[in-house]
mmCIF file of C-alpha atoms and ligand atoms in Angstrom:
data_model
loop_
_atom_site.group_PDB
_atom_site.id
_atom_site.type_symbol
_atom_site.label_atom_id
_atom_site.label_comp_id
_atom_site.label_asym_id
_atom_site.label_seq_id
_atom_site.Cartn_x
_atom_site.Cartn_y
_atom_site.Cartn_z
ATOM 1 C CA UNK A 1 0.000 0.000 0.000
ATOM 2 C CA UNK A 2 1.063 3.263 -0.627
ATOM 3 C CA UNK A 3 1.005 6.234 1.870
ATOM 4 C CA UNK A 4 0.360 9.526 0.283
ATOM 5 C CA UNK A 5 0.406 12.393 2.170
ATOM 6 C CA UNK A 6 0.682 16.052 -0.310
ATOM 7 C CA UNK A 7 -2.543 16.648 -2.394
ATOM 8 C CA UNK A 8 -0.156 17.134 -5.445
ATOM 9 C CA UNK A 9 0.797 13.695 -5.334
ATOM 10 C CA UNK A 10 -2.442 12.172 -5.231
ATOM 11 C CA UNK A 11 -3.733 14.464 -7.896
ATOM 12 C CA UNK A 12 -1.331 13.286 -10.007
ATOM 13 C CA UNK A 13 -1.358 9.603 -9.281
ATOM 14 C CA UNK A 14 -5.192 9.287 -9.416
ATOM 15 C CA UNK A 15 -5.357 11.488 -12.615
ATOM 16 C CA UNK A 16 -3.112 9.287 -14.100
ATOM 17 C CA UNK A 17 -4.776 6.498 -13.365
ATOM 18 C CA UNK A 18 -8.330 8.139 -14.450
ATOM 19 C CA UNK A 19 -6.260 8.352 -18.107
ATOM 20 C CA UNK A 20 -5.740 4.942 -18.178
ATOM 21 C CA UNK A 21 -9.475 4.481 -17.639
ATOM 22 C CA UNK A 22 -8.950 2.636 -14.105
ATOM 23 C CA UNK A 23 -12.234 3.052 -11.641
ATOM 24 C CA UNK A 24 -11.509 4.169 -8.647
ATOM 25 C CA UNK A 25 -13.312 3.343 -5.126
ATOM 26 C CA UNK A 26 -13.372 6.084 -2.478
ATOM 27 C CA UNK A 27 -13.679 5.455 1.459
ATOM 28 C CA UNK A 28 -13.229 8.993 2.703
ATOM 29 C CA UNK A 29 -12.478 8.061 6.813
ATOM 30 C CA UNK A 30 -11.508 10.026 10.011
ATOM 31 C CA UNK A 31 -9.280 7.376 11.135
ATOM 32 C CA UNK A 32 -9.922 5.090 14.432
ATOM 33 C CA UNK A 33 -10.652 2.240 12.066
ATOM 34 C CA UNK A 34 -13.220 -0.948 12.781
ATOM 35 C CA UNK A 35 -14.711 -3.813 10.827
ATOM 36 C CA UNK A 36 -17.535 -1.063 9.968
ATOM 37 C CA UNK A 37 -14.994 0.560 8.001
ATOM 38 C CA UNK A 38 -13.488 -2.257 6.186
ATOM 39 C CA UNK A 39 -16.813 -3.379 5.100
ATOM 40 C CA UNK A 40 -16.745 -0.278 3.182
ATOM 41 C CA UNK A 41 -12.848 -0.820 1.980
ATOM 42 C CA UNK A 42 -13.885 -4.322 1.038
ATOM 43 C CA UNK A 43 -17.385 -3.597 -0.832
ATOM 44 C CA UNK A 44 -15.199 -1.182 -2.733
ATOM 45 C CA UNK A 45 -12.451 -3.647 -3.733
ATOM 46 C CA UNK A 46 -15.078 -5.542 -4.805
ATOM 47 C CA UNK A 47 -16.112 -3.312 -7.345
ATOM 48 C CA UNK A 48 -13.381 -0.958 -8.298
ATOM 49 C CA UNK A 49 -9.824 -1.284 -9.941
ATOM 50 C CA UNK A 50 -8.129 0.738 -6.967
ATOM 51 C CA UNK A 51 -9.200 1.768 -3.611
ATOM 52 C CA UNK A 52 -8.404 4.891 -1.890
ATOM 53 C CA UNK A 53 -8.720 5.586 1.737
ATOM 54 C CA UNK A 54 -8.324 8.717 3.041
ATOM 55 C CA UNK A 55 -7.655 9.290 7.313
ATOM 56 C CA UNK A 56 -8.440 12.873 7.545
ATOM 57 C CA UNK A 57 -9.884 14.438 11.367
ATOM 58 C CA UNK A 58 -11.609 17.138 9.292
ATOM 59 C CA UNK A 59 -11.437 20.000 12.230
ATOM 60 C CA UNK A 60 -14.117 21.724 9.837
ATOM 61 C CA UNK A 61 -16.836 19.699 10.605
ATOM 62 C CA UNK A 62 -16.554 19.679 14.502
ATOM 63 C CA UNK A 63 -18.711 22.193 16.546
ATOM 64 C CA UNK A 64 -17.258 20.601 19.960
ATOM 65 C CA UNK A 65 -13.369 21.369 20.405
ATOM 66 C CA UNK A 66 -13.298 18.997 23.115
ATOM 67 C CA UNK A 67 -14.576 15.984 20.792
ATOM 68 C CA UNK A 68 -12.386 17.255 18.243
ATOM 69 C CA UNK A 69 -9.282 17.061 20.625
ATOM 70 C CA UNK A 70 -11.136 13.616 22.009
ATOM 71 C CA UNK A 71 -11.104 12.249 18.976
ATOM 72 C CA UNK A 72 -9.169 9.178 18.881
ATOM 73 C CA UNK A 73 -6.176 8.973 16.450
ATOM 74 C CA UNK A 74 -4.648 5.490 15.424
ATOM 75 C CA UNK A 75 -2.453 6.023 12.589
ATOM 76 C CA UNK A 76 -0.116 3.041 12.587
ATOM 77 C CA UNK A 77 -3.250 0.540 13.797
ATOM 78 C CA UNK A 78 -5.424 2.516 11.045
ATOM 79 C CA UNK A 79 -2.062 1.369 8.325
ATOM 80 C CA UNK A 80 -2.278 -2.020 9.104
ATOM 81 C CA UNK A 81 -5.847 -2.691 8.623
ATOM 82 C CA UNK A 82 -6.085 -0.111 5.478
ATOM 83 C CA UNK A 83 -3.277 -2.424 3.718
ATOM 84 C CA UNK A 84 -4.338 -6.230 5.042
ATOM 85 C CA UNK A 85 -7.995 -4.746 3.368
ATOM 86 C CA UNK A 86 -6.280 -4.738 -0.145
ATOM 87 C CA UNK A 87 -6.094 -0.455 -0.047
ATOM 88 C CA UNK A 88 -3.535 1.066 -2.858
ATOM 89 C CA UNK A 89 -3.681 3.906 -1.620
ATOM 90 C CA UNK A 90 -3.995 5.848 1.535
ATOM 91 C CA UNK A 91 -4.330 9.695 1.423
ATOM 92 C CA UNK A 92 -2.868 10.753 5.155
ATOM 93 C CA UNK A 93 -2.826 14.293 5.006
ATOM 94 C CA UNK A 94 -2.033 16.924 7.300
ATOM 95 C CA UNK A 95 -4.614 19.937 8.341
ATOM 96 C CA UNK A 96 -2.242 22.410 6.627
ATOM 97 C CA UNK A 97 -2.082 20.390 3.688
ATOM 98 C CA UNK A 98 -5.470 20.274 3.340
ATOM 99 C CA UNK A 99 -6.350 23.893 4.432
ATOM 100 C CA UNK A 100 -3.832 26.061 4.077
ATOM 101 C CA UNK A 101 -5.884 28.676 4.415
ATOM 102 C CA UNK A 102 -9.454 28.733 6.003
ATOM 103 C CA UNK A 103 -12.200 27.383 3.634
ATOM 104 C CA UNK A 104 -14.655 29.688 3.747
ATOM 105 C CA UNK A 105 -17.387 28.212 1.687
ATOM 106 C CA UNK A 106 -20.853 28.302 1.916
ATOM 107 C CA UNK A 107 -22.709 25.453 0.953
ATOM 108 C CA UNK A 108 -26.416 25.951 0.623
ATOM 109 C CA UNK A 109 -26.970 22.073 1.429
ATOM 110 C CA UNK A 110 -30.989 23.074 1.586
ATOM 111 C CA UNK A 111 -33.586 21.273 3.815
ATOM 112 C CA UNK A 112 -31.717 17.927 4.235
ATOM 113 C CA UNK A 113 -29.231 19.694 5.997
ATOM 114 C CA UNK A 114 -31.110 21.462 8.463
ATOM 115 C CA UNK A 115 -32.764 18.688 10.676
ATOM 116 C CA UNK A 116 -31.959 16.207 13.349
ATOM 117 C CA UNK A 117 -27.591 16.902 13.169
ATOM 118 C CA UNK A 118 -27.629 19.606 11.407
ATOM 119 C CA UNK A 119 -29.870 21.528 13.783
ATOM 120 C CA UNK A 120 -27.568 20.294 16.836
ATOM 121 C CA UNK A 121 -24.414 20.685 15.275
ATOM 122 C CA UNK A 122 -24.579 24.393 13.784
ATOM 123 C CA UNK A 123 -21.540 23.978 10.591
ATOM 124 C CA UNK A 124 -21.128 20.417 11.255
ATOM 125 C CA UNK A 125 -22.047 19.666 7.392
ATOM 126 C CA UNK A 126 -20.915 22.647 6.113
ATOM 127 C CA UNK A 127 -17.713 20.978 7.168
ATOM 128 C CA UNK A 128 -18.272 17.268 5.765
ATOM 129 C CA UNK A 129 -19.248 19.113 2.718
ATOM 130 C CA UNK A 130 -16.150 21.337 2.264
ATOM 131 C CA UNK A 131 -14.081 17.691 3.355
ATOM 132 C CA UNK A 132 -15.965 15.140 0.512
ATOM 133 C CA UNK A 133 -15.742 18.343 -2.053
ATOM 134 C CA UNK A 134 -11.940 18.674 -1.737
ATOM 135 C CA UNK A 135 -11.374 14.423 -1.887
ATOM 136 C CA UNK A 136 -13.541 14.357 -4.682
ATOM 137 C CA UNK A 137 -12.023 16.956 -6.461
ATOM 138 C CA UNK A 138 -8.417 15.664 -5.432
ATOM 139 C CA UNK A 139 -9.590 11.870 -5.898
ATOM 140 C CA UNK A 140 -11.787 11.826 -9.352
ATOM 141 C CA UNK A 141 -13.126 8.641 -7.813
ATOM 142 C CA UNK A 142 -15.975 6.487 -9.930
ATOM 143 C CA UNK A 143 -17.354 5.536 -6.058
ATOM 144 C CA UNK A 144 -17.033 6.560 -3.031
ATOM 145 C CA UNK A 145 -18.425 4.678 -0.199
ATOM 146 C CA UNK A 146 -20.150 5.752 3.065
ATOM 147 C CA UNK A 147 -21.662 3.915 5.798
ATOM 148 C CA UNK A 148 -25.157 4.281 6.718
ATOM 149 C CA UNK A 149 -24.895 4.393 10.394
ATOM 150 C CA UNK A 150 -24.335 8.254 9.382
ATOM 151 C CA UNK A 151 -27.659 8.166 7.671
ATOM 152 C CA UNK A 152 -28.619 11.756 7.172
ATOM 153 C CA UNK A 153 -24.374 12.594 6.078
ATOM 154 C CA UNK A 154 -25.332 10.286 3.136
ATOM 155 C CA UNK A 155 -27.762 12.665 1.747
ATOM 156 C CA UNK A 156 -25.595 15.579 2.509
ATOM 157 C CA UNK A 157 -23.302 13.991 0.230
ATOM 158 C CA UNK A 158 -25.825 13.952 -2.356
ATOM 159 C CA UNK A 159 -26.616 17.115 -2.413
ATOM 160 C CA UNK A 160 -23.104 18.763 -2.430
ATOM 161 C CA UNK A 161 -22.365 16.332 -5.131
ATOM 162 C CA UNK A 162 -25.986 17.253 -6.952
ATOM 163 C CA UNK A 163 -24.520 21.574 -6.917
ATOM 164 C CA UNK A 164 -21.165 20.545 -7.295
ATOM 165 C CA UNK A 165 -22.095 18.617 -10.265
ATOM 166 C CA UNK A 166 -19.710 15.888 -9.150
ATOM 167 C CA UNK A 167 -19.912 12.649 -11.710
ATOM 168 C CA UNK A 168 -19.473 9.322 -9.807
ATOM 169 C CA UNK A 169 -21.565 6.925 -7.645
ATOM 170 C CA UNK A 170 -22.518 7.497 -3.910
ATOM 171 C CA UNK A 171 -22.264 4.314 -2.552
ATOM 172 C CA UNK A 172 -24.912 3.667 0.759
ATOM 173 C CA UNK A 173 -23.112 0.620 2.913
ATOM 174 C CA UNK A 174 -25.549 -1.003 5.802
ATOM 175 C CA UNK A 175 -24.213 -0.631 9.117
ATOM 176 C CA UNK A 176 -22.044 -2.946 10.877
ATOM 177 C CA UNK A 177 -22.836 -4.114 14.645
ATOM 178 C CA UNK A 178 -20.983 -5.471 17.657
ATOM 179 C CA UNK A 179 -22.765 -9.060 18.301
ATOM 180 C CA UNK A 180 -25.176 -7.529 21.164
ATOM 181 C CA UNK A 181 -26.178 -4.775 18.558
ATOM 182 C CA UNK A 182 -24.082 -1.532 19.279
ATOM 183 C CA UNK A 183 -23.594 -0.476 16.066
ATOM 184 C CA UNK A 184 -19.614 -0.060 15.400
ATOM 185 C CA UNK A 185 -18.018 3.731 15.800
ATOM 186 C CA UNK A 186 -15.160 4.944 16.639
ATOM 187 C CA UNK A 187 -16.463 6.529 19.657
ATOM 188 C CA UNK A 188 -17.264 2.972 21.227
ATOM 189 C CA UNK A 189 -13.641 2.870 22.556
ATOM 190 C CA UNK A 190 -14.780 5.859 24.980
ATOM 191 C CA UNK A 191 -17.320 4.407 26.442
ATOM 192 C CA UNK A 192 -16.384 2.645 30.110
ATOM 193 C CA UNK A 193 -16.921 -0.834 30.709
ATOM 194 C CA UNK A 194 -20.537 0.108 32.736
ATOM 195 C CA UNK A 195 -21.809 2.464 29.497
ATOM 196 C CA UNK A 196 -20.275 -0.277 26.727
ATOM 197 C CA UNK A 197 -22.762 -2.391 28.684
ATOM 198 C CA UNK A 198 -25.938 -0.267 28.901
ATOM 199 C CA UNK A 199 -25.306 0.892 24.863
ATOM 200 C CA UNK A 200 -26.942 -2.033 23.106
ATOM 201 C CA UNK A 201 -30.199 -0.897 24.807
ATOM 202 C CA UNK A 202 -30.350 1.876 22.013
ATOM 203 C CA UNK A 203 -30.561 -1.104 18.995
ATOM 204 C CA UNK A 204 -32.392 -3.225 21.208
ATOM 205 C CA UNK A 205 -34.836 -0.657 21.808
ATOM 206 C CA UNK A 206 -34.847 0.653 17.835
ATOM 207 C CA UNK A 207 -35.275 -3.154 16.822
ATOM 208 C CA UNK A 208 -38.288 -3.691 19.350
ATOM 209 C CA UNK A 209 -39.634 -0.214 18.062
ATOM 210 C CA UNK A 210 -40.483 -1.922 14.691
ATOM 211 C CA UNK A 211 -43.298 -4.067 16.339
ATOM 212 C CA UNK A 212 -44.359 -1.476 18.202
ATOM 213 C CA UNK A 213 -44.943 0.510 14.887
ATOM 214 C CA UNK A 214 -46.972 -1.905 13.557
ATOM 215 C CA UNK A 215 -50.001 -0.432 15.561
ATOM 216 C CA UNK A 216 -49.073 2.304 17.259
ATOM 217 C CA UNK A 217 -48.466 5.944 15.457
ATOM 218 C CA UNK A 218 -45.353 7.941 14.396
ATOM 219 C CA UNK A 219 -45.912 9.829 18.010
ATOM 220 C CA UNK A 220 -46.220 6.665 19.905
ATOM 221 C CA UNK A 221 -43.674 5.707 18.722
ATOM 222 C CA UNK A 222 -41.119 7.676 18.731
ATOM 223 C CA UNK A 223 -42.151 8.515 22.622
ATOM 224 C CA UNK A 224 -41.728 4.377 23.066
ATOM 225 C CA UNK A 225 -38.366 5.030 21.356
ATOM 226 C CA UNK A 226 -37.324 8.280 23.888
ATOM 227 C CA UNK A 227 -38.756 6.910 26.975
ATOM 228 C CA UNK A 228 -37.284 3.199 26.909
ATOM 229 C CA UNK A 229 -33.889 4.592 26.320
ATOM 230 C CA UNK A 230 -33.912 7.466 28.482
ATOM 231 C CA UNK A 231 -35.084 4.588 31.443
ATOM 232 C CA UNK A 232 -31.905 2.871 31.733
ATOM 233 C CA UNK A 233 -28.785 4.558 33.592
ATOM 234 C CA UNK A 234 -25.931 6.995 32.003
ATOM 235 C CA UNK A 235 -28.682 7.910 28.945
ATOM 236 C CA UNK A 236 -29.705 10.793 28.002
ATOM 237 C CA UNK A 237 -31.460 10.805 24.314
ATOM 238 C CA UNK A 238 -30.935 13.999 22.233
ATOM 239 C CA UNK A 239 -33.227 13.797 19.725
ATOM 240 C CA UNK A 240 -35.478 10.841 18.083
ATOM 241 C CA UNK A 241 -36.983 11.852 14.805
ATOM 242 C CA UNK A 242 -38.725 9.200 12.041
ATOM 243 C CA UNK A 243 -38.271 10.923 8.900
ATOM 244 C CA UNK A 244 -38.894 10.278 5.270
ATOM 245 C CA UNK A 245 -35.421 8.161 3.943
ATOM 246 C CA UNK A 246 -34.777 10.814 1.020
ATOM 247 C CA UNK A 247 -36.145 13.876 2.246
ATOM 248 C CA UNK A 248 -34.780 13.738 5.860
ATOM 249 C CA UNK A 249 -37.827 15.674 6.646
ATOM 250 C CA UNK A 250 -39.327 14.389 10.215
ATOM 251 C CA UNK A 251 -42.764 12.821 9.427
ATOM 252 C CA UNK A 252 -45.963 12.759 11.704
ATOM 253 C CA UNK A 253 -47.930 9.957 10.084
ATOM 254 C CA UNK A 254 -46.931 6.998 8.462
ATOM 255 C CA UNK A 255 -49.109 7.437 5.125
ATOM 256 C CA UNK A 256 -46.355 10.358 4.711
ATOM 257 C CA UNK A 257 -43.466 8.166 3.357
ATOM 258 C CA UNK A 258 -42.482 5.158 2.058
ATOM 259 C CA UNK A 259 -39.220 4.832 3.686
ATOM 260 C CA UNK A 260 -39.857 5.674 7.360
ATOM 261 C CA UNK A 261 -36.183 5.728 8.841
ATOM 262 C CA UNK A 262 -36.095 6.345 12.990
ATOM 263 C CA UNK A 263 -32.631 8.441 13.670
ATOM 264 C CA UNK A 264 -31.351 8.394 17.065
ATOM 265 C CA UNK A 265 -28.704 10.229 18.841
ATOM 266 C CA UNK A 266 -28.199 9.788 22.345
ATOM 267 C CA UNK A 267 -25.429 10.628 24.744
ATOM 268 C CA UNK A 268 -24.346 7.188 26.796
ATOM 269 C CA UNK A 269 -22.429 9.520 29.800
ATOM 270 C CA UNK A 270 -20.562 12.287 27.673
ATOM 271 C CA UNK A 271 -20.265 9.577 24.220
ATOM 272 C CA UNK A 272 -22.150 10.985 22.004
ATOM 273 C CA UNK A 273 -23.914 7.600 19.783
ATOM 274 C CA UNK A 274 -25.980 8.056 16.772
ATOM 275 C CA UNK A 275 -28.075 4.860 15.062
ATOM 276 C CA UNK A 276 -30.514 4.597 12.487
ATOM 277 C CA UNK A 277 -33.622 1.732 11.271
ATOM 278 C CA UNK A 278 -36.193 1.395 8.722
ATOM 279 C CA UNK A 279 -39.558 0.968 9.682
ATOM 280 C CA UNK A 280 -39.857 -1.121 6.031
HETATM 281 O O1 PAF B 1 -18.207 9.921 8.243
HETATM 282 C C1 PAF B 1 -17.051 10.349 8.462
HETATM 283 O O2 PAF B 1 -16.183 9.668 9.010
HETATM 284 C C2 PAF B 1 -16.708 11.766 8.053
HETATM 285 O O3 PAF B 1 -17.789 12.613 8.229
HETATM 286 C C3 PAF B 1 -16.154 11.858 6.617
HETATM 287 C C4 PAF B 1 -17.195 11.462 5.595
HETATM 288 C C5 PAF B 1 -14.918 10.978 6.482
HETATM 289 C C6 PAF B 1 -15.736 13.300 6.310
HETATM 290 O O4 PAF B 1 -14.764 13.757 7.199
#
């Protein structure tokens, strides 16, 4: 595997590869690497001539300076995986090399962008936005590959790449889970050994909320959802919203979508956890 770390160089090794018509699989990454992430390195191996992974803490997109500083950094562990996964390449940049000076753009990412995260994290997306723009412009990939455990991100995505007028594939990966159901993040390595074993309640609960849907409303529901969660110890939920799967836009009956998707965030002590499901 090779380690790139200047935007020069992986301009020119990716355009050159573009000329010689190889497709090229993107998993853009913040590092702290788990099986969640290699399911998206190895769906894209599957179906691209060369993989890229980038490891980029994208300061941009953080609202909280203390989970930006929190954030965990693996480099060497994140190597190992990214090559035994079959990765060419892996982009390993430095914040100056990416910004060397402030990015001030303005995305107007529209209604998608203004719900559930992107009301409780004022810029978050602006951030992820300015991030994916400058990979994809850097990476001229044919895919890139996100997983869905970020639900509402993957939409983002779309729509920077809809005004950007970006040309490839935005590739939607399931998320992966820990046996008892936590689905994988990297902030499951903060969590102590009392909180790592209250989590699973939250996909537990989610998983039991689809038979209570079945004949209860979108209220009920989501007040089941809230309630069960918020009754065991260290959890606090911040928001729990069923919205329409494209839209993002929170719904209030079912008749209002055919992709109901419940999005949860919920802080297990100070770890913030977010986890998605379909109602369908
Ligand atoms: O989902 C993430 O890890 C990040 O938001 C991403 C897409 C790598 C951009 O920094």
């Amino acid at each position: 595997m090779e380690i790139i770390r200047t935007v020069a160089e992986l301009e020119a090794r990716t355009a050159d590869l573009s000329r010689q018509g190889r497709s090229i699989g993107l998993v853009p990454t913040m590092g702290a690497l788990h099986a969640g992430h290699m399911s998206l390195v190895d769906r894209a191996r599957k179906e691209n001539d060369i993989v890229v992974a980038s490891v980029f803490v994208n300061p941009t997109q953080f609202n909280n300076p203390d989970d930006l500083r929190t954030y965990p950094r693996t480099e060497e562990a994140d190597c190992a995986l990214l090559s035994g996964g079959g990765v060419d390449i892996a982009f390993i940049p430095s914040v100056e090399e990416i910004y060397p000076e402030p990015d001030t753009r303005v995305f107007d990412l529209g209604p998608v962008a203004e719900v559930m995260e992107g009301a409780m994290r004022p810029g978050h997306f602006n951030g992820v936005a300015q991030i994916v723009s400058k990979l994809f412009a850097m990476t001229h990939p044919t895919r890139a590959y996100f997983g869905e455990k970020d639900f509402q991100q993957i939409a983002v995505i779309r729509r920077m790449v809809e005004l950007e007028g970006f040309d490839l594939e935005i590739v939607p990966c399931p998320i992966l889970r820990e046996q008892d159901g936590l689905a994988l993040s990297s902030r499951n390595v903060r969590l102590t050994p009392e909180q790592r074993a209250i989590a699973p309640a939250i996909a537990k609960t989610l998983l039991e909320s689809k038979e209570w849907a079945k004949n209860h409303s979108v209220e009920q529901t989501k007040r089941f959802v809230t309630e069960t969660v918020n009754s065991f110890p260290h959890m606090k939920v911040e928001y729990y919203e069923i919205v329409d799967g494209k839209t993002m836009q929170p719904v209030s009956d079912w008749s209002q979508t055919d992709e109901p998707v419940g999005c949860i965030t919920v802080y297990c002590g100070d770890v913030r956890l977010i986890d998605n499901i379909r109602y369908q």
